Coordinates of C-alpha atoms and ligand atoms in Angstrom, one line a residue:
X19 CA 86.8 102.9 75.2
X20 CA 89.1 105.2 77.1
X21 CA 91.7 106.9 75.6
X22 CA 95.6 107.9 76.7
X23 CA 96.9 110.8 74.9
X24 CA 100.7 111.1 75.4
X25 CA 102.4 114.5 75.4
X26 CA 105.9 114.5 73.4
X27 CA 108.8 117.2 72.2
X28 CA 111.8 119.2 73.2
X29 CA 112.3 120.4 76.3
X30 CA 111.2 123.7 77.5
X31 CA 108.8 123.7 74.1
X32 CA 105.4 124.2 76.1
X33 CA 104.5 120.6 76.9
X34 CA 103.2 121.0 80.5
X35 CA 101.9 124.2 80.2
X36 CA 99.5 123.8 77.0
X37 CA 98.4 120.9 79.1
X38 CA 97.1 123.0 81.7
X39 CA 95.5 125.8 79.5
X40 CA 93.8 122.0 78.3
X41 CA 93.2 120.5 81.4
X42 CA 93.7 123.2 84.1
X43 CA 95.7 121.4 85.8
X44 CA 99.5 121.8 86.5
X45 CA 101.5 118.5 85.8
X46 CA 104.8 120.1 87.4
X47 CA 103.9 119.1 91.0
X48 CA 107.4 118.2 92.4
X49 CA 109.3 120.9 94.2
X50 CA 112.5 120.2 92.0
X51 CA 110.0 120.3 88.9
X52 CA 109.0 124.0 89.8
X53 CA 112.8 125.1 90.8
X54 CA 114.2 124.0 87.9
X55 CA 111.3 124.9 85.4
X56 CA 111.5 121.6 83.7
X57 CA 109.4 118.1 83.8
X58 CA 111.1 115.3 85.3
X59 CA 108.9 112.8 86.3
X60 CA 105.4 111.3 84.2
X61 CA 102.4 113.6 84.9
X62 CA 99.2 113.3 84.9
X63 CA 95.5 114.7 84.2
X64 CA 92.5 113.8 82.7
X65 CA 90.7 115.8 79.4
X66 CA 87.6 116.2 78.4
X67 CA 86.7 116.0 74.5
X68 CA 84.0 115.8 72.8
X69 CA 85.0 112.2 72.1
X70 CA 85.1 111.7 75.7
X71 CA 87.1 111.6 78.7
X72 CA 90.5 111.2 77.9
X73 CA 94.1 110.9 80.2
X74 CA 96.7 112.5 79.2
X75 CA 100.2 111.8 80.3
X76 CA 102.4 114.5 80.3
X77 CA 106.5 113.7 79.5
X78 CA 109.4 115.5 80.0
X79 CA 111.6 117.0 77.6
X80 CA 114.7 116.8 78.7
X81 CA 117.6 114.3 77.1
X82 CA 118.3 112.7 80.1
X83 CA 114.8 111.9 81.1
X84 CA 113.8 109.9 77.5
X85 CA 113.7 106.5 79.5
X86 CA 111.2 108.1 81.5
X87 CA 109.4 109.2 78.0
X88 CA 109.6 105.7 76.9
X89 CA 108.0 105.0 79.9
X90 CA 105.2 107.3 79.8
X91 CA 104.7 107.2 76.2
X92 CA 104.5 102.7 76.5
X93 CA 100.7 102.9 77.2
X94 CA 99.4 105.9 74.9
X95 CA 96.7 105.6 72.1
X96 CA 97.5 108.9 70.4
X97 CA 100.0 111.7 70.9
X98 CA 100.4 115.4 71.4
X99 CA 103.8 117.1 69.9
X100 CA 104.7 120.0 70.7
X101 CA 107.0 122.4 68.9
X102 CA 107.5 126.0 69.8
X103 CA 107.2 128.2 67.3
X104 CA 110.9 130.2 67.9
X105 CA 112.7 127.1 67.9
X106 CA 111.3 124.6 65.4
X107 CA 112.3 121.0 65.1
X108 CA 114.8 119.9 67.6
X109 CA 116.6 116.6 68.8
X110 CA 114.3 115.0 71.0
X111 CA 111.3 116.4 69.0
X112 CA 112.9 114.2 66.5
X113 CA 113.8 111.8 69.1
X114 CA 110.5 111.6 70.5
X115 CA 108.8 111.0 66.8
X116 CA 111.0 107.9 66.5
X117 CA 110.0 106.9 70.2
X118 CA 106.5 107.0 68.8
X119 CA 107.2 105.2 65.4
X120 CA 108.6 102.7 67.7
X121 CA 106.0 102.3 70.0
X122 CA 103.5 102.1 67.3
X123 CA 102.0 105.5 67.9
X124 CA 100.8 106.1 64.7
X125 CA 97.4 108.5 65.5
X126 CA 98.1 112.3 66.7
X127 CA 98.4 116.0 66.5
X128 CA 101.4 118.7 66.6
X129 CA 100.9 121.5 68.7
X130 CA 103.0 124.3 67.3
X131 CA 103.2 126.7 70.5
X132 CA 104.4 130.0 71.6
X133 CA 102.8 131.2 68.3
X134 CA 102.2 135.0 70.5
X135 CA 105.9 135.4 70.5
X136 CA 106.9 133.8 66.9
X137 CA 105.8 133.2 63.7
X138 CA 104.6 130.1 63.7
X139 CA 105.1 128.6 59.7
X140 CA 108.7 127.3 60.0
X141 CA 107.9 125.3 63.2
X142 CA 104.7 124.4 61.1
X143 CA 107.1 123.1 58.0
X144 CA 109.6 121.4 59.8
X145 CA 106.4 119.7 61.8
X146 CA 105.0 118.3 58.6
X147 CA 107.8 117.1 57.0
X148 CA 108.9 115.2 60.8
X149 CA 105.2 113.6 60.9
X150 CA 103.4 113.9 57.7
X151 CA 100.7 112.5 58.6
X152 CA 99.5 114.3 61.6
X153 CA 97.6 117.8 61.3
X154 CA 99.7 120.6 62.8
X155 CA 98.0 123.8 64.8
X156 CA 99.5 126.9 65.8
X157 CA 98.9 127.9 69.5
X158 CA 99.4 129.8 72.5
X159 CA 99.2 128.4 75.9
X160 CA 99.3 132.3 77.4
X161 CA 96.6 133.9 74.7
X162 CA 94.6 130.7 74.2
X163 CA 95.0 131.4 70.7
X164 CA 94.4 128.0 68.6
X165 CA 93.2 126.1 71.4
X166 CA 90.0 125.2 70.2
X167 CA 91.0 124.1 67.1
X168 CA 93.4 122.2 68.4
X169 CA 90.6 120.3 70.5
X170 CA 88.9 119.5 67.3
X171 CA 91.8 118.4 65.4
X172 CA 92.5 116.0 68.8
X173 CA 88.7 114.6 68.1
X174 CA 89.5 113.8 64.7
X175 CA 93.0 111.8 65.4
X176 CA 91.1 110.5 68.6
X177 CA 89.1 108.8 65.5
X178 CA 91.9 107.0 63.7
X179 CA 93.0 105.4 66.7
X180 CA 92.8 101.7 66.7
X181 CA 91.4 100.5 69.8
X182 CA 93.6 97.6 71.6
X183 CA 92.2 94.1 72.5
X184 CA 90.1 94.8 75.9
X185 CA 90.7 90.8 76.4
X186 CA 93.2 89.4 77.2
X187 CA 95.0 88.5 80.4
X188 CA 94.7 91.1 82.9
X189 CA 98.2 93.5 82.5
X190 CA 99.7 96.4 84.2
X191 CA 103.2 98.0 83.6
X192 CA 103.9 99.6 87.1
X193 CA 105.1 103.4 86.4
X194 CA 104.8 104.7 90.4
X195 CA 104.2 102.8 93.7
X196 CA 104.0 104.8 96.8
X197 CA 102.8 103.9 100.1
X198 CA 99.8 105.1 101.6
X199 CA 98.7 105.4 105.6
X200 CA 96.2 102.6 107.1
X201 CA 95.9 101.4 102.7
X202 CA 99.2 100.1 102.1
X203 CA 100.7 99.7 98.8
X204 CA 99.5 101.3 95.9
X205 CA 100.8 101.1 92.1
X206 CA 99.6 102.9 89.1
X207 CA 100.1 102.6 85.2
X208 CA 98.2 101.3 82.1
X209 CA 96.2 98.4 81.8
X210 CA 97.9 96.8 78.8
X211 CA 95.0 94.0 78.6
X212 CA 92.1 92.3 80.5
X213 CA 90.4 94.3 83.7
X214 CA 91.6 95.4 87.5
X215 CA 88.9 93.9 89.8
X216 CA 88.4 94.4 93.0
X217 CA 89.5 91.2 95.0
X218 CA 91.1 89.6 92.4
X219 CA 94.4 87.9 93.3
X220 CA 97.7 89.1 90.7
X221 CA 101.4 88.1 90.7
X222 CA 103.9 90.7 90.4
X223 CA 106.4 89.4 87.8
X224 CA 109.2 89.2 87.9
X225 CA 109.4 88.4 91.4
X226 CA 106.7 86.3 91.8
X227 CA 105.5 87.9 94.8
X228 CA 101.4 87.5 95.0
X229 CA 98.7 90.2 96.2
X230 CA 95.4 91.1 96.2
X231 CA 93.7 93.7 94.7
X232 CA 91.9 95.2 97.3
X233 CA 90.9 98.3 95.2
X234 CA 91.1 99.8 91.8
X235 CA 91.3 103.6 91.1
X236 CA 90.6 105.7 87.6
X237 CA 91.2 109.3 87.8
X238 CA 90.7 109.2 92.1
X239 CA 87.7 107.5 91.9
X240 CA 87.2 103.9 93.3
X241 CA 85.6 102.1 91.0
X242 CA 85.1 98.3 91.3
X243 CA 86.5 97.1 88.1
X244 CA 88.5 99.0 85.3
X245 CA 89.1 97.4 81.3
X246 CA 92.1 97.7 79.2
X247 CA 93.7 101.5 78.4
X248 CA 92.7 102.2 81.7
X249 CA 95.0 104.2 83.5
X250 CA 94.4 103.0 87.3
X251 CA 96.0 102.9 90.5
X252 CA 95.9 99.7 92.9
X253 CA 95.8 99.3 96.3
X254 CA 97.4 96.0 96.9
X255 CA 97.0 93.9 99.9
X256 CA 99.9 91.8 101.5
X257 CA 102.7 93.6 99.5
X258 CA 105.5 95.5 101.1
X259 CA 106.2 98.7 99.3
X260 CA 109.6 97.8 98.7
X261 CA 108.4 94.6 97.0
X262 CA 107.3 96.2 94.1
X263 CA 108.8 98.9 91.9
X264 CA 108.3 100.8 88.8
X265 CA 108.9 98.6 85.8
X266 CA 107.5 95.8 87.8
X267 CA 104.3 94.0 85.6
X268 CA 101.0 92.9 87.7
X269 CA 99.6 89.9 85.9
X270 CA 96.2 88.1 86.6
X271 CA 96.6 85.5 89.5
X272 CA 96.1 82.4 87.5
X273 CA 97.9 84.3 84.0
X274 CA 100.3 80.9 84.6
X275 CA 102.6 80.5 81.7
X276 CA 101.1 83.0 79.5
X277 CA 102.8 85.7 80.8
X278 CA 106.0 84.7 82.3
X279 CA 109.7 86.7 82.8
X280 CA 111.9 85.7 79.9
X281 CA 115.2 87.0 78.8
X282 CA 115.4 86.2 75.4
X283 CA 112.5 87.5 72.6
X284 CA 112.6 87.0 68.6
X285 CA 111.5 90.8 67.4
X286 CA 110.6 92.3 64.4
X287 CA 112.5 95.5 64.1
X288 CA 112.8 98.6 62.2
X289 CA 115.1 101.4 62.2
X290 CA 114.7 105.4 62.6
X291 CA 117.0 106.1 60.2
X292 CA 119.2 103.4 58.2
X293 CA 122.2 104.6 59.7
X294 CA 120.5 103.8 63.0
X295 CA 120.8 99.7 63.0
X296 CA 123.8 98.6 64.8
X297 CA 126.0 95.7 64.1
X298 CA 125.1 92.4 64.9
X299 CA 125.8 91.8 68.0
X300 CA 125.9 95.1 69.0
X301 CA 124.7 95.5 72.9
X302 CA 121.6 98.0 73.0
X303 CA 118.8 99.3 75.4
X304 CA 115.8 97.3 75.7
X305 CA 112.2 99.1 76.8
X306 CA 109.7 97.1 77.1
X307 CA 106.8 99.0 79.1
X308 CA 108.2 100.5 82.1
X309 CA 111.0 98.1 82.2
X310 CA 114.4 98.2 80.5
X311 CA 117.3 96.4 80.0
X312 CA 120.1 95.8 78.2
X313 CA 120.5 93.3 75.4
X314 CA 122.4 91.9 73.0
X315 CA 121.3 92.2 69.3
X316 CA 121.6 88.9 67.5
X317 CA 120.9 88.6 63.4
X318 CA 118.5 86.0 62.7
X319 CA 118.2 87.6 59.1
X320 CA 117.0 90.9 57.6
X321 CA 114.8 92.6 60.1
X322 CA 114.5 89.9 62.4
X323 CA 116.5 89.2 65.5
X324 CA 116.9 88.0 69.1
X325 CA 117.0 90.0 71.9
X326 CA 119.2 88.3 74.8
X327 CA 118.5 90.5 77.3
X328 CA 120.2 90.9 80.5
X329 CA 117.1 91.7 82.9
X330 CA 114.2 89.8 81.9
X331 CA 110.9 91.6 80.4
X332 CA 107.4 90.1 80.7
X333 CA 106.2 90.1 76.7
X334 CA 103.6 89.0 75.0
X335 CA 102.9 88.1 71.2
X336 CA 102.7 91.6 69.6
X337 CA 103.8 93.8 72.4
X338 CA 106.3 97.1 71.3
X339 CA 109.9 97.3 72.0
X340 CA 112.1 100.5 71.8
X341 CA 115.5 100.1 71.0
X342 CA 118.2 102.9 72.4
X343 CA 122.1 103.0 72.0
X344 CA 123.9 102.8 75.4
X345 CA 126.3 105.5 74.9
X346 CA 125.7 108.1 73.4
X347 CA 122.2 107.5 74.3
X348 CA 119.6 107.9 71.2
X349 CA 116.7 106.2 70.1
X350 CA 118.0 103.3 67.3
X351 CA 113.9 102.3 66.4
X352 CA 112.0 99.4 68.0
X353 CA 109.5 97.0 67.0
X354 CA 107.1 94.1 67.5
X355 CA 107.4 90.9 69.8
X356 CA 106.7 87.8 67.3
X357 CA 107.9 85.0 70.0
X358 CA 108.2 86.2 73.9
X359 CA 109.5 82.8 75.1
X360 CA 112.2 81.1 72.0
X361 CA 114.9 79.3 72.3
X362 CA 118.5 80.3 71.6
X363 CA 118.6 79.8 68.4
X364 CA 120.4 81.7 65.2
X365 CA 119.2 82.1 62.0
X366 CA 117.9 79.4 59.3
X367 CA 115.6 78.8 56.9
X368 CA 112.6 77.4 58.9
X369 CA 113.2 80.1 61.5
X370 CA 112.5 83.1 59.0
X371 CA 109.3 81.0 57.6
X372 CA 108.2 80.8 60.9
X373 CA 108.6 84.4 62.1
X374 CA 107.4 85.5 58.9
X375 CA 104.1 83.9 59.8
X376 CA 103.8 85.3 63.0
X377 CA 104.7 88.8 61.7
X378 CA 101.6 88.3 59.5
X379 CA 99.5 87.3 62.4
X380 CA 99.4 83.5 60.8
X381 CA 99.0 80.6 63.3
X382 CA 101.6 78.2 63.2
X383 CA 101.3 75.4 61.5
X384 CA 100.6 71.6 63.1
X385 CA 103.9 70.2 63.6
X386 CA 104.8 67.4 61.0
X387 CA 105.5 63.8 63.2
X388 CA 106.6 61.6 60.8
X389 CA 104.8 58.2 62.1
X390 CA 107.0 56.2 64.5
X391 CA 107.5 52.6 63.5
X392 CA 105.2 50.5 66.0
X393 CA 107.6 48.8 68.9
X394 CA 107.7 45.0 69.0
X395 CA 105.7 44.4 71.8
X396 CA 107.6 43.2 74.8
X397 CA 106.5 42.1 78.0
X398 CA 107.5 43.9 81.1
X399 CA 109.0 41.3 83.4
X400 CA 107.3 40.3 86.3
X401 CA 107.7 42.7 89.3
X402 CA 108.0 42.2 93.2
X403 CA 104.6 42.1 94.9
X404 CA 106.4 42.7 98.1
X405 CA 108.9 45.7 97.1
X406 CA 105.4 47.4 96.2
X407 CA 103.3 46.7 99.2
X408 CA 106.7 48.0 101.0
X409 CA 106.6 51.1 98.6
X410 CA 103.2 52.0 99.5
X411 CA 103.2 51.8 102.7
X412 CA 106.1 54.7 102.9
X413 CA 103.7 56.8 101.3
X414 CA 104.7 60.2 100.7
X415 CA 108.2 59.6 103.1
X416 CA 110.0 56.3 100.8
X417 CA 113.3 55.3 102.2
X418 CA 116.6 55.8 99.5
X419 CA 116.2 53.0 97.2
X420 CA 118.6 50.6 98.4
X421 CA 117.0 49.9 101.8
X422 CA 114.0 48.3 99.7
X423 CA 115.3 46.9 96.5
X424 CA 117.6 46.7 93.9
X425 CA 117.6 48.7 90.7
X426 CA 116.4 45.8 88.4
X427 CA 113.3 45.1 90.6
X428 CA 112.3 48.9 90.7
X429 CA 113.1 48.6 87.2
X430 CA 110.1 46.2 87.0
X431 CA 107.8 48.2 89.3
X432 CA 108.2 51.2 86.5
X433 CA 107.5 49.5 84.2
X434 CA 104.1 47.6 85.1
X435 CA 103.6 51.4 86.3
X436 CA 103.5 50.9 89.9
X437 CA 106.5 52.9 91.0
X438 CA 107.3 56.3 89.8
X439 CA 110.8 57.9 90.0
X440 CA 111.2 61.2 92.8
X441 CA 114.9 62.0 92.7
X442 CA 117.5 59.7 92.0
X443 CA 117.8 56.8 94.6
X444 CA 114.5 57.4 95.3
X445 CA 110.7 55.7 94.4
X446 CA 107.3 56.8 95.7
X447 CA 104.1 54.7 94.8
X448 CA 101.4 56.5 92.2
X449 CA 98.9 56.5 95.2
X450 CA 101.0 58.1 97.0
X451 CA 101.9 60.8 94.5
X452 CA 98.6 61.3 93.5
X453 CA 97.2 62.5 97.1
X454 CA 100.6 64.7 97.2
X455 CA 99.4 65.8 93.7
X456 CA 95.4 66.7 95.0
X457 CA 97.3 68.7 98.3
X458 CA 99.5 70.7 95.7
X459 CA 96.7 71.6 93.8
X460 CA 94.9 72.7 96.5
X461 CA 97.3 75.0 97.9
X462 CA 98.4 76.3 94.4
X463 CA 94.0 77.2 94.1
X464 CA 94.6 79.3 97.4
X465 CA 97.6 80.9 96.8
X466 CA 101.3 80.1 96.3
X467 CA 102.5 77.0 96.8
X468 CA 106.1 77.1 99.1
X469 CA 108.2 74.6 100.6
X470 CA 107.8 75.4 103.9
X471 CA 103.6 75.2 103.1
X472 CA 104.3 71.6 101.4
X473 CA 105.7 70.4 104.4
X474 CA 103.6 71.5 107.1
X475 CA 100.7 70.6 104.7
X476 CA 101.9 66.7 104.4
X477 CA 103.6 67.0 108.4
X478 CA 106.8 65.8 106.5
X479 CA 110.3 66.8 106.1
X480 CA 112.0 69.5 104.0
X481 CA 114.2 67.2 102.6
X482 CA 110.7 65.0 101.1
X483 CA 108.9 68.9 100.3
X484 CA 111.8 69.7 98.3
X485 CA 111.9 66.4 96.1
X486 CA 108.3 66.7 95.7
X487 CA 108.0 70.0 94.4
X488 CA 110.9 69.5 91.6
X489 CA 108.6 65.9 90.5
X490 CA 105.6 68.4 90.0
X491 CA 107.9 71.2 88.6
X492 CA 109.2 68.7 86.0
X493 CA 106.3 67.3 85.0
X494 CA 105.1 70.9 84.5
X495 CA 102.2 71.0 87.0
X496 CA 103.8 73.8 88.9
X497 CA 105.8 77.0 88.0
X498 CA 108.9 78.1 90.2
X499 CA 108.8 81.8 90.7
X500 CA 111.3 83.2 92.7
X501 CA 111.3 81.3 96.1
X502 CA 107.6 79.9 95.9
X503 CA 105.7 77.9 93.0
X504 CA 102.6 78.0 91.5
X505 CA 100.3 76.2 89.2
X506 CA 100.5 76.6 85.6
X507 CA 97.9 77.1 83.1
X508 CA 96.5 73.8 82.0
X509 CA 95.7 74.2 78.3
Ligands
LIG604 N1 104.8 133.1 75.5 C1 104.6 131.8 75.7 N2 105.3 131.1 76.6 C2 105.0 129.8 76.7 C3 104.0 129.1 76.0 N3 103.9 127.8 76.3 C4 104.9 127.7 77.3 N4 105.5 128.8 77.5 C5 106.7 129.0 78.4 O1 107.7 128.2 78.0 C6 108.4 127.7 79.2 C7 108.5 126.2 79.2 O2 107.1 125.7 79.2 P1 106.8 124.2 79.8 O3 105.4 124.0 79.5 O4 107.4 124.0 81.1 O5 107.7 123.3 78.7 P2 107.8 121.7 78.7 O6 107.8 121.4 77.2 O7 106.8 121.1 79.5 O8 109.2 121.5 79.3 P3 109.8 120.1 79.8 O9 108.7 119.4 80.4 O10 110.9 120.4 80.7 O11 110.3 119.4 78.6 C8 107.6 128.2 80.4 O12 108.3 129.3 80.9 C9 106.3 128.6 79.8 O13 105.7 129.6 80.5 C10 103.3 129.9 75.0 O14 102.4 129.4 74.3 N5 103.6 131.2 74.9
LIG605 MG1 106.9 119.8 81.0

């Protein structure tokens, strides 16, 4: 399985450069990068090990840039830290270790560079006692001192990592989109889960705005189909290229309700140091892939609490969140995604149980129905022959109830199951809602489903479109995203 290697550390520490005496290649390609001698945006470049081919993303150092870290660092498998040997531990070298922790990161090496122009055993003890359990190596990206030990000790932690689900819904955190000439839009970024295939149709969430893939890109090489931990660009057809931006998450076409936009998630979280965890309450950063946001932090007891966040994130069971303060900006600690989709809800007793389980991986229990006493059977009253023939004959276009009946008789019709409510004065005939039903699913198989396609579809009115789409919305067939619909998932 591919591997992403992550670089981390203080700025100005050797980061970009003992990626090139790696890789030969320069990350620093932005004129701004090479004027002011510092990483600003994500690079990247691909590594050959004896484990394999591997991509490494290479971060900047600076303070200002961590969200950009976070970022980079959101689809790594292992990591590099580097530490210069005349400096030794600094802020965002510890920074960046909690970022990690965070994130999950557990697998990786230190890089202790500059070792030609310092002694290199402080920066070695400071290393070990930051991350204890990664091996540290003295090196030089100017001698090439150290380097090839440093390869082998990247095979061995290239062993320890665990390899993430290749299943899965197809996922992909948008970190660039530019545009290019005669292709169009292209995004890049980790694939979180499932595969990129060539021609498959995706929704970019949270919009809701649909594409096509109309080609998939590892390391500037088409390919027709790339799996999970994939870094790949897309090229995607019939999206503007201001219609998608980084932090944006391309989901499988048909990912439905699996993978939605949500604003509130139950986490699991833990804390870089204890002075780190704010007050309940407290409002915090929220990173979440390439997208954050803030939040506030509510207590639902011990290490568990809601985020109520103030853009929405697309999460999944499981998924990593990092949490930052606002100002002064520092990485509090982060954690793990245990319900992407609750309610708003405080703490109690059956909530801990529950998210307990699902910390543990346990699957929720059946839901306990006490048995409902059996209703006295009652006969419908007899219903109005007439009023039905008259309702379906409207067909998909019934007049306000009033010009047909009175409330009692469509009472009756309900009942006996021959008139179904669409609005509130209004009544359309099962027949007719079924054919309306077969055309939405139609459209929804091709594509998006949008008022404006409804009613040119059925040659009606908006007015009729409109009241349609919110019966089908309700009774959950379709999904509203943004201004269009689509289907959801049956299960
Ligand atoms: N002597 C010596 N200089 C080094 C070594 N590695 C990096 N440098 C120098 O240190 C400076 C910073 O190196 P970079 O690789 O840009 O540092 P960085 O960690 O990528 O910095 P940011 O991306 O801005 O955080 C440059 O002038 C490098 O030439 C080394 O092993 N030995
Ligand atoms: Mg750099």
């Amino acid at each position: 399985m591919p591997l992403t290697l992550g670089t981390a550390g203080h700025i100005d520490h050797g980061k970009t450069a003992l990626v090139r005496a790696l890789t030969g290649i320069d990350t620093d390609r932005l004129p701004e990068e090479k004027r002011r001698g510092i990483s600003i945006a994500l690079g990247y470049a691909p590594l050959e090990l004896a484990a394999g081919r591997v991509s490494v993303v290479d971060v900047p150092g600076h303070e200002r840039f961590v969200r950009t870290m976070v970022a980079g660092a959101t689809g790594i498998d292992f990591f590099l830290m580097v530490v210069a040997a005349d400096d030794g531990v600094m802020p965002q070298t510890r920074e960046h270790a909690a970022v990690l922790a965070a994130l999950g990161v557990d697998a990786g090496v230190v890089a202790v560079t500059k070792a030609d122009v310092a002694d290199p055993a402080r920066a070695l003890a400071e290393a070990a006692a930051l991350l204890p359990g990664a091996e540290a190596v003295a090196v030089s990206a100017v001698t090439g001192a150290g380097l090839a030990e440093l390869r082998d000790a990247l095979d061995r932690a290239a062993e320890r990592v665990v390899p993430r689900a290749a299943d899965g819904v197809m996922r992909l955190h948008v970190d660039r989109v530019f545009s290019i000439r005669g292709a169009g839009t292209v995004v890049t970024g980790t694939l979180w889960s499932g595969e990129a295939v060539s021609g498959a149709q995706v929704a970019i969430l949270p919009s809701g705005r649909r594409a096509r893939i109309r080609g998939v890109e590892v390391h500037d090489e088409a390919v027709e189909r790339a799996g999970a931990g994939q870094r790949v660009a897309l090229n995607l057809a019939g999206l503007d290229r201001d219609e998608v931006a980084r932090g944006a998450v391309v989901v499988a076409g048909d990912a439905g309700a699996d993978l939605a936009a949500s604003y509130r998630v139950d986490v699991a979280l833990a804390w870089a140091t204890p002075e780190s965890r704010p007050d309940g309450g407290a409002r915090v950063g929220v990173h979440h892939g390439t997208r954050e946001t803030a939040a506030r932090l509510a207590e639902l007891g011990g290490r568990f609490f809601q985020l109520r966040l103030e853009e929405p994130i697309v999460p999944a069971y499981g998924d990593r969140v990092v949490i930052r303060s606002l100002a002064p900006p520092d990485t509090l600690g982060g954690g793990v995604v245990l319900d992407p989709a609750p309610r708003r809800h405080g703490p109690s007793r059956d909530l801990l149980a529950r998210l307990v389980r699902l910390e543990r991986g346990e699957p929720e229990p059946e839901p306990v129905v006490a048995p409902e006493p059996e209703p006295e059977p009652v006969a419908p009253p007899d219903y109005d022959p007439e009023l039905e023939e008259r309702l379906k004959a409207a067909g998909h276009e019934p007049p306000a109830d009033a010009e047909l009946g009175s409330a009692e008789a469509f009472a009756a019709l309900r009942a006996h199951g021959r008139a179904v409510r669409l609005g509130r004065d209004m009544h359309i005939h099962p027949e007719a809602l079924a054919r309306v039903e077969a055309r939405v699913v139609a459209l929804g198989e091709a594509g998006e489903i949008t008022l404006a396609g409804l009613r040119d579809d059925l040659g009606t009115s908006r007015k009729y479109a409109q009241a349609l789409l919110e019966h089908f919305d309700a009774a959950r067939l379709t999904l509203r995203v943004g201004d269009a619909r689509r289907l959801r998932r049956r299960r």
